[in-house]
PDB file of C-alpha atoms in Angstrom:
ATOM      1  CA  MET A   1       0.000   0.000   0.000  1.00 44.00           C
ATOM      2  CA  SER A   2       1.203   3.481  -0.809  1.00 39.00           C
ATOM      3  CA  GLN A   3       2.720   5.353   2.100  1.00 36.00           C
ATOM      4  CA  ASP A   4       0.862   8.548   1.144  1.00 34.00           C
ATOM      5  CA  THR A   5      -2.419   7.374   2.680  1.00 35.00           C
ATOM      6  CA  PRO A   6      -4.159  10.521   3.966  1.00 36.00           C
ATOM      7  CA  ALA A   7      -4.383  11.172   7.672  1.00 37.00           C
ATOM      8  CA  ALA A   8      -7.681  10.136   9.167  1.00 38.00           C
ATOM      9  CA  ALA A   9      -8.463  13.821   9.803  1.00 39.00           C
ATOM     10  CA  GLN A  10      -8.605  14.391   6.040  1.00 47.00           C
ATOM     11  CA  ARG A  11     -12.131  13.125   5.528  1.00 55.00           C
ATOM     12  CA  THR A  12     -13.492  12.413   2.091  1.00 58.00           C
ATOM     13  CA  THR A  13     -16.497  11.038   0.261  1.00 73.00           C
ATOM     14  CA  SER A  14     -14.809  10.938  -3.141  1.00 84.00           C
ATOM     15  CA  VAL A  15     -12.126   8.781  -4.734  1.00 92.00           C
ATOM     16  CA  ASN A  16      -9.055   9.540  -6.841  1.00 94.00           C
ATOM     17  CA  LEU A  17      -8.434   6.437  -8.926  1.00 94.00           C
ATOM     18  CA  VAL A  18      -4.744   7.215  -9.510  1.00 94.00           C
ATOM     19  CA  ARG A  19      -3.764   8.767  -6.193  1.00 90.00           C
ATOM     20  CA  SER A  20      -1.063   6.169  -5.626  1.00 72.00           C
ATOM     21  CA  SER A  21       2.319   6.977  -7.161  1.00 76.00           C
ATOM     22  CA  ASN A  22       3.994   3.640  -6.447  1.00 87.00           C
ATOM     23  CA  PRO A  23       3.324   1.209  -9.331  1.00 93.00           C
ATOM     24  CA  TRP A  24       4.911  -2.218  -9.024  1.00 96.00           C
ATOM     25  CA  THR A  25       7.292  -1.623 -11.947  1.00 94.00           C
ATOM     26  CA  GLN A  26       9.006   1.126  -9.942  1.00 93.00           C
ATOM     27  CA  ALA A  27       9.461  -0.853  -6.735  1.00 94.00           C
ATOM     28  CA  ASN A  28      12.912  -0.573  -5.172  1.00 93.00           C
ATOM     29  CA  SER A  29      12.764  -4.240  -4.177  1.00 96.00           C
ATOM     30  CA  ALA A  30      10.951  -6.739  -6.369  1.00 96.00           C
ATOM     31  CA  ALA A  31      10.982  -9.370  -3.630  1.00 96.00           C
ATOM     32  CA  GLY A  32       9.802  -6.889  -1.024  1.00 96.00           C
ATOM     33  CA  PHE A  33       6.900  -5.742  -3.179  1.00 96.00           C
ATOM     34  CA  VAL A  34       5.762  -9.262  -4.046  1.00 97.00           C
ATOM     35  CA  LEU A  35       5.778 -10.226  -0.364  1.00 97.00           C
ATOM     36  CA  ARG A  36       2.573  -8.181  -0.090  1.00 96.00           C
ATOM     37  CA  TYR A  37       0.824 -10.741  -2.289  1.00 97.00           C
ATOM     38  CA  LEU A  38       2.499 -13.892  -1.014  1.00 97.00           C
ATOM     39  CA  VAL A  39      -0.677 -15.246   0.604  1.00 97.00           C
ATOM     40  CA  THR A  40      -2.555 -14.926  -2.694  1.00 97.00           C
ATOM     41  CA  VAL A  41       0.251 -16.577  -4.669  1.00 97.00           C
ATOM     42  CA  ARG A  42       0.439 -19.407  -2.144  1.00 97.00           C
ATOM     43  CA  ARG A  43      -3.297 -20.025  -2.423  1.00 95.00           C
ATOM     44  CA  GLN A  44      -2.988 -20.458  -6.186  1.00 93.00           C
ATOM     45  CA  LEU A  45       0.045 -22.732  -5.857  1.00 93.00           C
ATOM     46  CA  LEU A  46      -1.803 -24.837  -3.299  1.00 91.00           C
ATOM     47  CA  ALA A  47      -4.775 -25.121  -5.664  1.00 88.00           C
ATOM     48  CA  ILE A  48      -2.462 -26.338  -8.436  1.00 86.00           C
ATOM     49  CA  LEU A  49      -0.141 -28.607  -6.466  1.00 87.00           C
ATOM     50  CA  GLY A  50      -2.429 -29.781  -3.669  1.00 85.00           C
ATOM     51  CA  SER A  51       0.393 -29.680  -1.132  1.00 88.00           C
ATOM     52  CA  SER A  52       1.484 -27.018   1.354  1.00 93.00           C
ATOM     53  CA  ASP A  53       5.059 -28.290   1.203  1.00 92.00           C
ATOM     54  CA  HIS A  54       5.189 -28.029  -2.591  1.00 90.00           C
ATOM     55  CA  ALA A  55       3.585 -24.575  -2.503  1.00 93.00           C
ATOM     56  CA  ASP A  56       6.125 -23.343   0.030  1.00 96.00           C
ATOM     57  CA  GLU A  57       9.027 -24.686  -2.018  1.00 94.00           C
ATOM     58  CA  CYS A  58       7.705 -22.787  -5.024  1.00 95.00           C
ATOM     59  CA  LEU A  59       7.510 -19.612  -2.966  1.00 97.00           C
ATOM     60  CA  LYS A  60      11.147 -20.050  -1.984  1.00 96.00           C
ATOM     61  CA  LEU A  61      12.082 -20.372  -5.651  1.00 95.00           C
ATOM     62  CA  LEU A  62      10.106 -17.263  -6.558  1.00 96.00           C
ATOM     63  CA  ILE A  63      11.543 -15.076  -3.803  1.00 97.00           C
ATOM     64  CA  ALA A  64      15.090 -16.274  -4.496  1.00 96.00           C
ATOM     65  CA  HIS A  65      14.638 -15.380  -8.174  1.00 95.00           C
ATOM     66  CA  LEU A  66      13.287 -11.929  -7.345  1.00 96.00           C
ATOM     67  CA  VAL A  67      16.141 -11.243  -4.924  1.00 96.00           C
ATOM     68  CA  SER A  68      18.640 -12.306  -7.580  1.00 95.00           C
ATOM     69  CA  VAL A  69      17.340 -10.661 -10.763  1.00 94.00           C
ATOM     70  CA  GLY A  70      14.227  -8.658  -9.814  1.00 95.00           C
ATOM     71  CA  PHE A  71      11.327  -8.487 -12.264  1.00 95.00           C
ATOM     72  CA  GLY A  72      13.693  -8.729 -15.239  1.00 88.00           C
ATOM     73  CA  GLU A  73      12.274  -8.468 -18.744  1.00 86.00           C
ATOM     74  CA  TYR A  74       8.714  -8.994 -17.484  1.00 86.00           C
ATOM     75  CA  LYS A  75       8.663  -5.620 -15.714  1.00 88.00           C
ATOM     76  CA  LYS A  76       5.611  -4.374 -17.592  1.00 91.00           C
ATOM     77  CA  GLY A  77       1.854  -4.718 -17.752  1.00 95.00           C
ATOM     78  CA  LYS A  78      -0.085  -6.036 -14.752  1.00 96.00           C
ATOM     79  CA  LEU A  79       1.511  -7.499 -11.654  1.00 97.00           C
ATOM     80  CA  ARG A  80      -1.072 -10.295 -11.567  1.00 96.00           C
ATOM     81  CA  ASP A  81       0.051 -11.372 -15.054  1.00 95.00           C
ATOM     82  CA  PHE A  82       3.686 -11.422 -13.952  1.00 96.00           C
ATOM     83  CA  LEU A  83       2.804 -13.482 -10.894  1.00 96.00           C
ATOM     84  CA  ILE A  84       0.719 -16.075 -12.736  1.00 94.00           C
ATOM     85  CA  ARG A  85       3.666 -16.634 -15.094  1.00 92.00           C
ATOM     86  CA  ALA A  86       5.893 -17.080 -12.051  1.00 94.00           C
ATOM     87  CA  ILE A  87       3.365 -19.471 -10.518  1.00 94.00           C
ATOM     88  CA  ARG A  88       3.293 -21.623 -13.645  1.00 91.00           C
ATOM     89  CA  SER A  89       7.094 -21.598 -13.924  1.00 92.00           C
ATOM     90  CA  THR A  90       7.828 -22.485 -10.295  1.00 93.00           C
ATOM     91  CA  ALA A  91       5.091 -25.141 -10.230  1.00 90.00           C
ATOM     92  CA  LYS A  92       6.540 -26.815 -13.333  1.00 88.00           C
ATOM     93  CA  THR A  93      10.014 -26.713 -11.805  1.00 89.00           C
ATOM     94  CA  ARG A  94       8.786 -28.233  -8.568  1.00 86.00           C
ATOM     95  CA  LEU A  95       6.831 -31.012 -10.280  1.00 84.00           C
ATOM     96  CA  ALA A  96       9.824 -31.891 -12.466  1.00 84.00           C
ATOM     97  CA  GLU A  97      11.814 -32.578  -9.293  1.00 83.00           C
ATOM     98  CA  LEU A  98       9.277 -35.140  -8.034  1.00 74.00           C
ATOM     99  CA  PRO A  99       8.835 -38.795  -8.939  1.00 72.00           C
ATOM    100  CA  GLU A 100       6.089 -39.179 -11.517  1.00 69.00           C
ATOM    101  CA  ASN A 101       3.739 -40.911  -9.087  1.00 65.00           C
ATOM    102  CA  GLN A 102       3.913 -37.892  -6.734  1.00 64.00           C
ATOM    103  CA  ARG A 103       2.982 -35.285  -9.317  1.00 61.00           C
ATOM    104  CA  SER A 104      -0.462 -33.734  -9.154  1.00 60.00           C
ATOM    105  CA  GLY A 105      -2.870 -34.166 -12.017  1.00 61.00           C
ATOM    106  CA  ALA A 106      -3.322 -30.415 -12.447  1.00 61.00           C
ATOM    107  CA  SER A 107      -2.829 -28.928 -15.895  1.00 64.00           C
ATOM    108  CA  ILE A 108      -0.419 -26.105 -15.166  1.00 70.00           C
ATOM    109  CA  GLU A 109      -0.621 -24.637 -18.642  1.00 65.00           C
ATOM    110  CA  SER A 110      -4.378 -24.164 -18.198  1.00 62.00           C
ATOM    111  CA  ILE A 111      -3.735 -21.630 -15.429  1.00 70.00           C
ATOM    112  CA  MET A 112      -3.713 -18.548 -17.636  1.00 67.00           C
ATOM    113  CA  ASN A 113      -3.767 -14.818 -16.859  1.00 64.00           C
ATOM    114  CA  ASP A 114      -7.571 -14.536 -16.945  1.00 73.00           C
ATOM    115  CA  ASN A 115      -8.329 -17.901 -15.346  1.00 85.00           C
ATOM    116  CA  GLU A 116     -11.368 -17.374 -13.119  1.00 90.00           C
ATOM    117  CA  LYS A 117      -9.723 -19.110 -10.151  1.00 89.00           C
ATOM    118  CA  TRP A 118      -6.745 -16.788 -10.326  1.00 93.00           C
ATOM    119  CA  LEU A 119      -8.897 -13.667 -10.797  1.00 95.00           C
ATOM    120  CA  SER A 120     -11.003 -14.697  -7.797  1.00 96.00           C
ATOM    121  CA  LEU A 121      -7.939 -15.202  -5.606  1.00 96.00           C
ATOM    122  CA  TRP A 122      -6.436 -11.926  -6.787  1.00 97.00           C
ATOM    123  CA  ARG A 123      -9.689 -10.081  -6.074  1.00 98.00           C
ATOM    124  CA  THR A 124      -9.852 -11.554  -2.585  1.00 98.00           C
ATOM    125  CA  GLY A 125      -6.245 -10.582  -1.895  1.00 98.00           C
ATOM    126  CA  LEU A 126      -6.816  -6.960  -2.906  1.00 98.00           C
ATOM    127  CA  LEU A 127      -9.935  -6.733  -0.757  1.00 98.00           C
ATOM    128  CA  GLU A 128      -8.104  -8.180   2.245  1.00 98.00           C
ATOM    129  CA  ARG A 129      -5.315  -5.630   1.871  1.00 98.00           C
ATOM    130  CA  ALA A 130      -7.808  -2.754   1.622  1.00 98.00           C
ATOM    131  CA  TRP A 131      -9.577  -3.953   4.776  1.00 98.00           C
ATOM    132  CA  ARG A 132      -6.255  -4.191   6.650  1.00 98.00           C
ATOM    133  CA  SER A 133      -5.335  -0.675   5.569  1.00 98.00           C
ATOM    134  CA  LEU A 134      -8.683   0.669   6.765  1.00 98.00           C
ATOM    135  CA  GLU A 135      -8.210  -1.087  10.096  1.00 98.00           C
ATOM    136  CA  GLN A 136      -4.745   0.455  10.427  1.00 98.00           C
ATOM    137  CA  LEU A 137      -6.249   3.910   9.904  1.00 97.00           C
ATOM    138  CA  GLU A 138      -8.668   3.233  12.739  1.00 98.00           C
ATOM    139  CA  HIS A 139      -5.822   2.184  15.029  1.00 97.00           C
ATOM    140  CA  LYS A 140      -4.106   5.497  14.278  1.00 97.00           C
ATOM    141  CA  ASN A 141      -7.276   7.492  14.894  1.00 96.00           C
ATOM    142  CA  PRO A 142      -9.702   5.548  17.098  1.00 96.00           C
ATOM    143  CA  GLU A 143     -12.001   8.585  17.228  1.00 96.00           C
ATOM    144  CA  MET A 144     -12.919   7.810  13.608  1.00 97.00           C
ATOM    145  CA  PRO A 145     -13.752   4.064  13.700  1.00 98.00           C
ATOM    146  CA  MET A 146     -14.310   3.641   9.964  1.00 98.00           C
ATOM    147  CA  PHE A 147     -13.222   0.003   9.886  1.00 98.00           C
ATOM    148  CA  SER A 148     -15.494  -1.048  12.744  1.00 98.00           C
ATOM    149  CA  VAL A 149     -18.544   0.687  11.306  1.00 98.00           C
ATOM    150  CA  LEU A 150     -18.063  -0.435   7.703  1.00 98.00           C
ATOM    151  CA  HIS A 151     -17.078  -4.002   8.541  1.00 97.00           C
ATOM    152  CA  CYS A 152     -20.107  -4.478  10.759  1.00 97.00           C
ATOM    153  CA  ALA A 153     -22.359  -2.807   8.182  1.00 96.00           C
ATOM    154  CA  THR A 154     -21.228  -4.954   5.265  1.00 95.00           C
ATOM    155  CA  THR A 155     -20.489  -8.415   6.655  1.00 92.00           C
ATOM    156  CA  LYS A 156     -22.953 -11.077   7.722  1.00 86.00           C
ATOM    157  CA  PRO A 157     -24.112 -10.537  11.323  1.00 85.00           C
ATOM    158  CA  LYS A 158     -23.912 -13.312  13.870  1.00 81.00           C
ATOM    159  CA  GLN A 159     -27.413 -12.385  15.031  1.00 84.00           C
ATOM    160  CA  PRO A 160     -29.765 -11.648  12.108  1.00 84.00           C
ATOM    161  CA  GLY A 161     -31.787  -8.469  12.533  1.00 87.00           C
ATOM    162  CA  GLN A 162     -29.458  -7.026  15.174  1.00 91.00           C
ATOM    163  CA  PRO A 163     -29.341  -3.196  14.961  1.00 95.00           C
ATOM    164  CA  LEU A 164     -26.027  -1.904  13.648  1.00 96.00           C
ATOM    165  CA  ALA A 165     -25.242   0.077  16.791  1.00 96.00           C
ATOM    166  CA  GLN A 166     -25.730  -3.039  18.919  1.00 96.00           C
ATOM    167  CA  ARG A 167     -23.594  -5.115  16.592  1.00 96.00           C
ATOM    168  CA  ILE A 168     -20.750  -2.589  16.680  1.00 97.00           C
ATOM    169  CA  LYS A 169     -20.885  -2.597  20.486  1.00 96.00           C
ATOM    170  CA  ALA A 170     -20.972  -6.400  20.681  1.00 94.00           C
ATOM    171  CA  GLU A 171     -18.252  -7.092  18.113  1.00 94.00           C
ATOM    172  CA  ARG A 172     -15.998  -4.038  18.418  1.00 95.00           C
ATOM    173  CA  GLY A 173     -16.703  -2.772  21.925  1.00 96.00           C
ATOM    174  CA  LEU A 174     -17.706   0.672  20.677  1.00 97.00           C
ATOM    175  CA  GLU A 175     -20.771   2.631  21.757  1.00 97.00           C
ATOM    176  CA  LEU A 176     -21.913   4.818  18.879  1.00 97.00           C
ATOM    177  CA  THR A 177     -25.182   6.649  18.369  1.00 97.00           C
ATOM    178  CA  ASP A 178     -27.191   6.087  15.206  1.00 97.00           C
ATOM    179  CA  ALA A 179     -26.404   9.668  14.196  1.00 97.00           C
ATOM    180  CA  ARG A 180     -22.660   9.071  14.598  1.00 97.00           C
ATOM    181  CA  ILE A 181     -22.881   5.877  12.563  1.00 97.00           C
ATOM    182  CA  ARG A 182     -24.707   7.716   9.776  1.00 96.00           C
ATOM    183  CA  GLN A 183     -21.924  10.305   9.778  1.00 96.00           C
ATOM    184  CA  ILE A 184     -19.085   7.776   9.675  1.00 97.00           C
ATOM    185  CA  LEU A 185     -20.514   5.245   7.226  1.00 97.00           C
ATOM    186  CA  PRO A 186     -20.307   7.270   3.970  1.00 95.00           C
ATOM    187  CA  GLU A 187     -16.788   8.386   4.801  1.00 96.00           C
ATOM    188  CA  ALA A 188     -15.803   4.815   5.595  1.00 97.00           C
ATOM    189  CA  ARG A 189     -17.199   3.584   2.278  1.00 97.00           C
ATOM    190  CA  ALA A 190     -15.288   6.253   0.385  1.00 96.00           C
ATOM    191  CA  MET A 191     -12.054   5.578   2.258  1.00 97.00           C
ATOM    192  CA  PHE A 192     -12.329   1.849   1.647  1.00 97.00           C
ATOM    193  CA  ALA A 193     -12.935   2.506  -2.054  1.00 97.00           C
ATOM    194  CA  GLN A 194      -9.904   4.823  -2.128  1.00 96.00           C
ATOM    195  CA  LEU A 195      -7.682   2.232  -0.491  1.00 97.00           C
ATOM    196  CA  LEU A 196      -8.930  -0.393  -2.937  1.00 97.00           C
ATOM    197  CA  ALA A 197      -8.253   1.925  -5.881  1.00 97.00           C
ATOM    198  CA  ASP A 198      -4.731   2.479  -4.533  1.00 96.00           C
ATOM    199  CA  GLU A 199      -4.165  -1.272  -4.382  1.00 97.00           C
ATOM    200  CA  VAL A 200      -5.317  -1.741  -7.956  1.00 97.00           C
ATOM    201  CA  ALA A 201      -3.321   1.226  -9.271  1.00 96.00           C
ATOM    202  CA  GLU A 202      -0.109  -0.100  -7.740  1.00 96.00           C
ATOM    203  CA  THR A 203      -0.503  -3.387  -9.610  1.00 97.00           C
ATOM    204  CA  LEU A 204      -0.581  -1.638 -13.003  1.00 97.00           C
ATOM    205  CA  GLU A 205       2.426  -0.425 -14.985  1.00 94.00           C
ATOM    206  CA  LYS A 206       1.357   3.130 -15.816  1.00 91.00           C
ATOM    207  CA  PRO A 207      -2.100   3.514 -14.295  1.00 94.00           C
ATOM    208  CA  THR A 208      -4.621   5.990 -15.648  1.00 95.00           C
ATOM    209  CA  PRO A 209      -8.192   6.417 -14.368  1.00 95.00           C
ATOM    210  CA  LYS A 210      -9.396   4.430 -17.386  1.00 96.00           C
ATOM    211  CA  ASP A 211      -6.911   1.606 -16.693  1.00 96.00           C
ATOM    212  CA  VAL A 212      -7.981   1.388 -13.063  1.00 96.00           C
ATOM    213  CA  LYS A 213     -11.680   1.353 -14.013  1.00 96.00           C
ATOM    214  CA  ILE A 214     -11.101  -1.459 -16.499  1.00 97.00           C
ATOM    215  CA  GLU A 215      -9.167  -3.507 -13.947  1.00 97.00           C
ATOM    216  CA  LEU A 216     -11.868  -2.968 -11.333  1.00 97.00           C
ATOM    217  CA  GLN A 217     -14.454  -4.179 -13.830  1.00 97.00           C
ATOM    218  CA  THR A 218     -12.355  -7.198 -14.810  1.00 96.00           C
ATOM    219  CA  LEU A 219     -11.954  -8.182 -11.174  1.00 97.00           C
ATOM    220  CA  GLY A 220     -15.586  -7.551 -10.251  1.00 97.00           C
ATOM    221  CA  LEU A 221     -14.770  -4.827  -7.725  1.00 97.00           C
ATOM    222  CA  THR A 222     -16.928  -1.969  -8.987  1.00 96.00           C
ATOM    223  CA  LYS A 223     -19.607  -2.500  -6.337  1.00 95.00           C
ATOM    224  CA  ALA A 224     -17.266  -0.926  -3.765  1.00 95.00           C
ATOM    225  CA  PHE A 225     -17.552   2.351  -5.695  1.00 95.00           C
ATOM    226  CA  ASP A 226     -21.355   2.513  -5.949  1.00 93.00           C
ATOM    227  CA  GLY A 227     -22.628   5.968  -5.013  1.00 90.00           C
ATOM    228  CA  ILE A 228     -19.134   7.420  -4.605  1.00 90.00           C
ATOM    229  CA  VAL A 229     -17.846  10.407  -6.561  1.00 86.00           C
ATOM    230  CA  ILE A 230     -14.837   9.466  -8.723  1.00 83.00           C
TER     231      ILE A 230
END
């Protein structure tokens, strides 16, 4: 996530799709940047190889390669495309090292850039990072509990029909009036959308508002921007 995240005092109900100025192709450390997405990459490797041990060995290969030569000639386009190539390459290398009877039956070559499984995992990873960033903002400014309010408002409640204020108190230990919740919620939605836009922008080579919109559409993330000024 970009380090230029606005202070919680800078409230907003609009989104700048290209606020982030840290695209992956300009990262000082290829390995360091990819570490942000290691959980997502591991999930795809596990789906292909069916083994945590094999997935972890592939991750070691990937990180060692990035430490040694960086992004190399593939330093262009979308980060998710670079990573799926790396996933296919490391998985093939790992399988070649195993006895034939220990190799999974997965078709590695079928795992392409726009494979729905990969897009779904990538989408989930971006959403998780945006949620973590919103939670970090709340830790820095607990007087503006955007994460607590938005998370409780948008995730499935443990007790159906429970009023939002009661749910926030039960799950987050915060006592907020309905009026305060109504004040925070639109700002929380906009901030979450901004953080998500930042995540997407940083995974593109030279992001423009149009590029970010297209990627959001491809990944099925546009719902997060409903009703928000862009």
